[in-house]
Amino acid sequence: MSLITDEIRSSATEFYTGNDICQVKSKFLLTEVGLPNGLLPLEDIEECGYVKDTGFVWLKQKKKTEHKFEEIGRLVQYAPEVTAYVEPNRIKKLTGVKAKELLIWITLNEIYVNDPPTGKITFKTPAGLSRIFPVSAFEIKEEPNDVKEENAAAKEVKETAAAVEVKEV
């Protein structure tokens, strides 16, 4: 059963559909509230929304996905619908996110950055268990614009060279 009703959609301060814009907006929101931008690496997001008055956020994707955070060696599972309430440096009442601990999947319901300068982030379960990791494990390193432009130019040169080779054969 979906937690997202038409009433919630209509009260949203921000509402977007389509993977590209939802990816950008979800990373922006995480950064804006003081959390790492790679915390919710969802795929094929169909819609996302934010009700600023309450802090309620939702992300809907086509299907359940799993992501391994390589730096800490943890596998995390994201349901087709992820919801939460956000506030500065904290996500509360999180639904749709589980982490694999040894051989079992454990539901997560709260994530917070303790003291931003220390670079530590805490994940809590409904039972009160918690784990602390470095914030850097959940950040997506953005390339500076000049590096992006160089990479795009290099890719274009390679594609042009490949097209020329195909024509010559």
PDB file of C-alpha atoms in Angstrom:
ATOM      1  CA  MET A   1       0.000   0.000   0.000  1.00  0.00           C
ATOM      2  CA  SER A   2       1.367   3.386  -0.983  1.00  0.00           C
ATOM      3  CA  LEU A   3       1.853   6.103   1.619  1.00  0.00           C
ATOM      4  CA  ILE A   4       1.669   8.738  -1.120  1.00  0.00           C
ATOM      5  CA  THR A   5      -1.894   9.906  -1.627  1.00  0.00           C
ATOM      6  CA  ASP A   6      -3.279  12.471  -4.043  1.00  0.00           C
ATOM      7  CA  GLU A   7      -3.724  14.758  -1.037  1.00  0.00           C
ATOM      8  CA  ILE A   8      -0.013  14.560  -0.218  1.00  0.00           C
ATOM      9  CA  ARG A   9       0.921  15.133  -3.869  1.00  0.00           C
ATOM     10  CA  SER A  10      -1.295  18.225  -4.007  1.00  0.00           C
ATOM     11  CA  SER A  11       0.229  19.646  -0.807  1.00  0.00           C
ATOM     12  CA  ALA A  12       3.799  19.164  -2.076  1.00  0.00           C
ATOM     13  CA  THR A  13       5.965  22.271  -2.225  1.00  0.00           C
ATOM     14  CA  GLU A  14       8.028  20.485  -4.889  1.00  0.00           C
ATOM     15  CA  PHE A  15       6.851  17.624  -7.104  1.00  0.00           C
ATOM     16  CA  TYR A  16       8.754  16.150 -10.039  1.00  0.00           C
ATOM     17  CA  THR A  17       8.399  13.223 -12.423  1.00  0.00           C
ATOM     18  CA  GLY A  18      11.113  11.602 -14.484  1.00  0.00           C
ATOM     19  CA  ASN A  19      14.415  10.046 -13.483  1.00  0.00           C
ATOM     20  CA  ASP A  20      16.773  12.839 -14.561  1.00  0.00           C
ATOM     21  CA  ILE A  21      15.128  15.687 -12.650  1.00  0.00           C
ATOM     22  CA  CYS A  22      14.378  13.470  -9.610  1.00  0.00           C
ATOM     23  CA  GLN A  23      18.042  12.393  -9.405  1.00  0.00           C
ATOM     24  CA  VAL A  24      19.170  16.023  -9.388  1.00  0.00           C
ATOM     25  CA  LYS A  25      16.501  17.173  -6.921  1.00  0.00           C
ATOM     26  CA  SER A  26      17.047  14.310  -4.463  1.00  0.00           C
ATOM     27  CA  LYS A  27      20.808  14.956  -4.337  1.00  0.00           C
ATOM     28  CA  PHE A  28      20.192  18.691  -3.953  1.00  0.00           C
ATOM     29  CA  LEU A  29      17.737  18.152  -1.072  1.00  0.00           C
ATOM     30  CA  LEU A  30      20.152  15.838   0.758  1.00  0.00           C
ATOM     31  CA  THR A  31      22.936  18.406   0.418  1.00  0.00           C
ATOM     32  CA  GLU A  32      20.626  21.236   1.472  1.00  0.00           C
ATOM     33  CA  VAL A  33      19.696  19.498   4.746  1.00  0.00           C
ATOM     34  CA  GLY A  34      23.341  18.658   5.518  1.00  0.00           C
ATOM     35  CA  LEU A  35      23.431  14.991   4.487  1.00  0.00           C
ATOM     36  CA  PRO A  36      25.727  13.299   1.944  1.00  0.00           C
ATOM     37  CA  ASN A  37      24.410  13.477  -1.641  1.00  0.00           C
ATOM     38  CA  GLY A  38      24.951   9.756  -2.355  1.00  0.00           C
ATOM     39  CA  LEU A  39      22.817   8.507   0.524  1.00  0.00           C
ATOM     40  CA  LEU A  40      19.877   7.500  -1.716  1.00  0.00           C
ATOM     41  CA  PRO A  41      21.340   6.028  -4.927  1.00  0.00           C
ATOM     42  CA  LEU A  42      18.001   5.046  -6.452  1.00  0.00           C
ATOM     43  CA  GLU A  43      17.517   3.989 -10.075  1.00  0.00           C
ATOM     44  CA  ASP A  44      14.723   4.761 -12.539  1.00  0.00           C
ATOM     45  CA  ILE A  45      12.952   7.228 -10.252  1.00  0.00           C
ATOM     46  CA  GLU A  46       9.433   7.869 -11.512  1.00  0.00           C
ATOM     47  CA  GLU A  47       8.474  10.671  -9.120  1.00  0.00           C
ATOM     48  CA  CYS A  48       9.699  12.567  -6.101  1.00  0.00           C
ATOM     49  CA  GLY A  49       8.183  15.182  -3.887  1.00  0.00           C
ATOM     50  CA  TYR A  50       8.765  17.368  -0.875  1.00  0.00           C
ATOM     51  CA  VAL A  51       6.238  18.922   1.504  1.00  0.00           C
ATOM     52  CA  LYS A  52       8.273  21.742   3.027  1.00  0.00           C
ATOM     53  CA  ASP A  53       5.815  22.484   5.872  1.00  0.00           C
ATOM     54  CA  THR A  54       6.203  19.002   7.388  1.00  0.00           C
ATOM     55  CA  GLY A  55       9.559  17.935   5.915  1.00  0.00           C
ATOM     56  CA  PHE A  56       7.927  14.909   4.262  1.00  0.00           C
ATOM     57  CA  VAL A  57       9.846  13.552   1.264  1.00  0.00           C
ATOM     58  CA  TRP A  58       9.090  10.654  -1.061  1.00  0.00           C
ATOM     59  CA  LEU A  59      10.839   8.942  -3.940  1.00  0.00           C
ATOM     60  CA  LYS A  60       9.154   6.324  -6.126  1.00  0.00           C
ATOM     61  CA  GLN A  61      11.195   4.104  -8.402  1.00  0.00           C
ATOM     62  CA  LYS A  62      10.110   1.445 -10.882  1.00  0.00           C
ATOM     63  CA  LYS A  63      11.379  -1.493  -8.822  1.00  0.00           C
ATOM     64  CA  LYS A  64      13.339  -2.414  -5.713  1.00  0.00           C
ATOM     65  CA  THR A  65      17.085  -1.809  -6.050  1.00  0.00           C
ATOM     66  CA  GLU A  66      20.214  -2.768  -4.163  1.00  0.00           C
ATOM     67  CA  HIS A  67      23.390  -0.735  -3.857  1.00  0.00           C
ATOM     68  CA  LYS A  68      26.733  -1.633  -2.314  1.00  0.00           C
ATOM     69  CA  PHE A  69      28.592   1.174  -0.620  1.00  0.00           C
ATOM     70  CA  GLU A  70      32.089   0.005  -1.517  1.00  0.00           C
ATOM     71  CA  GLU A  71      33.995   2.118   1.000  1.00  0.00           C
ATOM     72  CA  ILE A  72      32.243   0.421   3.948  1.00  0.00           C
ATOM     73  CA  GLY A  73      31.362  -2.885   2.256  1.00  0.00           C
ATOM     74  CA  ARG A  74      27.631  -2.635   3.045  1.00  0.00           C
ATOM     75  CA  LEU A  75      24.726  -3.685   0.857  1.00  0.00           C
ATOM     76  CA  VAL A  76      21.570  -1.554   1.092  1.00  0.00           C
ATOM     77  CA  GLN A  77      18.158  -2.310  -0.381  1.00  0.00           C
ATOM     78  CA  TYR A  78      15.706   0.393  -1.480  1.00  0.00           C
ATOM     79  CA  ALA A  79      11.996  -0.439  -1.898  1.00  0.00           C
ATOM     80  CA  PRO A  80      10.012   0.928  -4.858  1.00  0.00           C
ATOM     81  CA  GLU A  81       8.763   3.660  -2.502  1.00  0.00           C
ATOM     82  CA  VAL A  82      11.051   5.431  -0.033  1.00  0.00           C
ATOM     83  CA  THR A  83       9.576   8.010   2.359  1.00  0.00           C
ATOM     84  CA  ALA A  84      10.966  10.087   5.208  1.00  0.00           C
ATOM     85  CA  TYR A  85      10.785  13.309   7.156  1.00  0.00           C
ATOM     86  CA  VAL A  86      13.865  15.508   6.773  1.00  0.00           C
ATOM     87  CA  GLU A  87      15.268  18.232   8.986  1.00  0.00           C
ATOM     88  CA  PRO A  88      18.772  19.700   9.274  1.00  0.00           C
ATOM     89  CA  ASN A  89      21.354  16.868   9.422  1.00  0.00           C
ATOM     90  CA  ARG A  90      18.649  14.214   9.978  1.00  0.00           C
ATOM     91  CA  ILE A  91      16.205  11.840   8.286  1.00  0.00           C
ATOM     92  CA  LYS A  92      13.437  10.525  10.567  1.00  0.00           C
ATOM     93  CA  LYS A  93      10.608   8.009  10.120  1.00  0.00           C
ATOM     94  CA  LEU A  94      12.397   6.509   7.130  1.00  0.00           C
ATOM     95  CA  THR A  95      10.559   3.736   5.263  1.00  0.00           C
ATOM     96  CA  GLY A  96      11.666   1.512   2.399  1.00  0.00           C
ATOM     97  CA  VAL A  97      15.378   1.175   3.274  1.00  0.00           C
ATOM     98  CA  LYS A  98      17.105  -1.942   4.619  1.00  0.00           C
ATOM     99  CA  ALA A  99      20.774  -2.726   5.221  1.00  0.00           C
ATOM    100  CA  LYS A 100      22.333  -6.163   5.205  1.00  0.00           C
ATOM    101  CA  GLU A 101      24.029  -7.025   8.467  1.00  0.00           C
ATOM    102  CA  LEU A 102      25.762 -10.410   8.375  1.00  0.00           C
ATOM    103  CA  LEU A 103      23.055 -12.605   6.804  1.00  0.00           C
ATOM    104  CA  ILE A 104      19.892 -10.636   7.568  1.00  0.00           C
ATOM    105  CA  TRP A 105      18.234  -7.503   6.241  1.00  0.00           C
ATOM    106  CA  ILE A 106      17.640  -4.864   8.923  1.00  0.00           C
ATOM    107  CA  THR A 107      15.157  -2.009   8.499  1.00  0.00           C
ATOM    108  CA  LEU A 108      16.561   1.483   8.934  1.00  0.00           C
ATOM    109  CA  ASN A 109      14.339   4.252  10.276  1.00  0.00           C
ATOM    110  CA  GLU A 110      16.677   7.129  11.129  1.00  0.00           C
ATOM    111  CA  ILE A 111      19.867   8.609   9.695  1.00  0.00           C
ATOM    112  CA  TYR A 112      21.729  11.582  11.106  1.00  0.00           C
ATOM    113  CA  VAL A 113      25.047  13.367  10.998  1.00  0.00           C
ATOM    114  CA  ASN A 114      26.108  13.678  14.650  1.00  0.00           C
ATOM    115  CA  ASP A 115      28.513  16.557  14.507  1.00  0.00           C
ATOM    116  CA  PRO A 116      29.095  17.668  10.884  1.00  0.00           C
ATOM    117  CA  PRO A 117      32.770  18.607  11.366  1.00  0.00           C
ATOM    118  CA  THR A 118      33.623  15.078  12.631  1.00  0.00           C
ATOM    119  CA  GLY A 119      32.390  13.512   9.421  1.00  0.00           C
ATOM    120  CA  LYS A 120      30.408  10.702  11.090  1.00  0.00           C
ATOM    121  CA  ILE A 121      26.921   9.528  10.113  1.00  0.00           C
ATOM    122  CA  THR A 122      24.694   7.277  12.242  1.00  0.00           C
ATOM    123  CA  PHE A 123      22.103   4.777  10.997  1.00  0.00           C
ATOM    124  CA  LYS A 124      19.454   3.564  13.467  1.00  0.00           C
ATOM    125  CA  THR A 125      16.942   0.718  13.424  1.00  0.00           C
ATOM    126  CA  PRO A 126      13.463   0.704  14.988  1.00  0.00           C
ATOM    127  CA  ALA A 127      14.901  -1.556  17.730  1.00  0.00           C
ATOM    128  CA  GLY A 128      17.402   1.144  18.690  1.00  0.00           C
ATOM    129  CA  LEU A 129      20.505  -0.530  17.252  1.00  0.00           C
ATOM    130  CA  SER A 130      22.869   1.789  15.429  1.00  0.00           C
ATOM    131  CA  ARG A 131      26.011   1.862  13.309  1.00  0.00           C
ATOM    132  CA  ILE A 132      28.331   4.801  12.690  1.00  0.00           C
ATOM    133  CA  PHE A 133      30.256   5.293   9.431  1.00  0.00           C
ATOM    134  CA  PRO A 134      32.293   8.064   7.805  1.00  0.00           C
ATOM    135  CA  VAL A 135      30.169  10.553   5.844  1.00  0.00           C
ATOM    136  CA  SER A 136      32.640  10.268   2.954  1.00  0.00           C
ATOM    137  CA  ALA A 137      31.383   6.712   2.236  1.00  0.00           C
ATOM    138  CA  PHE A 138      28.061   8.189   1.098  1.00  0.00           C
ATOM    139  CA  GLU A 139      29.245  11.179  -0.917  1.00  0.00           C
ATOM    140  CA  ILE A 140      29.313  11.332  -4.687  1.00  0.00           C
ATOM    141  CA  LYS A 141      32.437  13.096  -5.845  1.00  0.00           C
ATOM    142  CA  GLU A 142      31.399  15.686  -8.445  1.00  0.00           C
ATOM    143  CA  GLU A 143      33.812  16.531 -11.231  1.00  0.00           C
ATOM    144  CA  PRO A 144      34.649  20.227 -11.630  1.00  0.00           C
ATOM    145  CA  ASN A 145      33.023  21.786 -14.723  1.00  0.00           C
ATOM    146  CA  ASP A 146      36.316  22.120 -16.610  1.00  0.00           C
ATOM    147  CA  VAL A 147      37.031  18.389 -16.129  1.00  0.00           C
ATOM    148  CA  LYS A 148      33.482  17.528 -17.284  1.00  0.00           C
ATOM    149  CA  GLU A 149      33.983  19.657 -20.398  1.00  0.00           C
ATOM    150  CA  GLU A 150      37.359  18.001 -21.125  1.00  0.00           C
ATOM    151  CA  ASN A 151      35.844  14.533 -20.712  1.00  0.00           C
ATOM    152  CA  ALA A 152      32.915  15.431 -22.982  1.00  0.00           C
ATOM    153  CA  ALA A 153      35.314  16.790 -25.618  1.00  0.00           C
ATOM    154  CA  ALA A 154      37.508  13.677 -25.399  1.00  0.00           C
ATOM    155  CA  LYS A 155      34.446  11.440 -25.761  1.00  0.00           C
ATOM    156  CA  GLU A 156      33.311  13.408 -28.814  1.00  0.00           C
ATOM    157  CA  VAL A 157      36.769  13.041 -30.419  1.00  0.00           C
ATOM    158  CA  LYS A 158      36.726   9.264 -29.784  1.00  0.00           C
ATOM    159  CA  GLU A 159      33.211   8.929 -31.240  1.00  0.00           C
ATOM    160  CA  THR A 160      34.198  10.944 -34.310  1.00  0.00           C
ATOM    161  CA  ALA A 161      37.344   8.837 -34.779  1.00  0.00           C
ATOM    162  CA  ALA A 162      35.298   5.622 -34.456  1.00  0.00           C
ATOM    163  CA  ALA A 163      32.785   6.916 -37.028  1.00  0.00           C
ATOM    164  CA  VAL A 164      35.610   7.775 -39.433  1.00  0.00           C
ATOM    165  CA  GLU A 165      37.137   4.289 -39.004  1.00  0.00           C
ATOM    166  CA  VAL A 166      33.783   2.656 -39.749  1.00  0.00           C
ATOM    167  CA  LYS A 167      33.386   4.700 -42.954  1.00  0.00           C
ATOM    168  CA  GLU A 168      36.896   3.810 -44.139  1.00  0.00           C
ATOM    169  CA  VAL A 169      36.388   0.054 -43.768  1.00  0.00           C
TER     170      VAL A 169
END
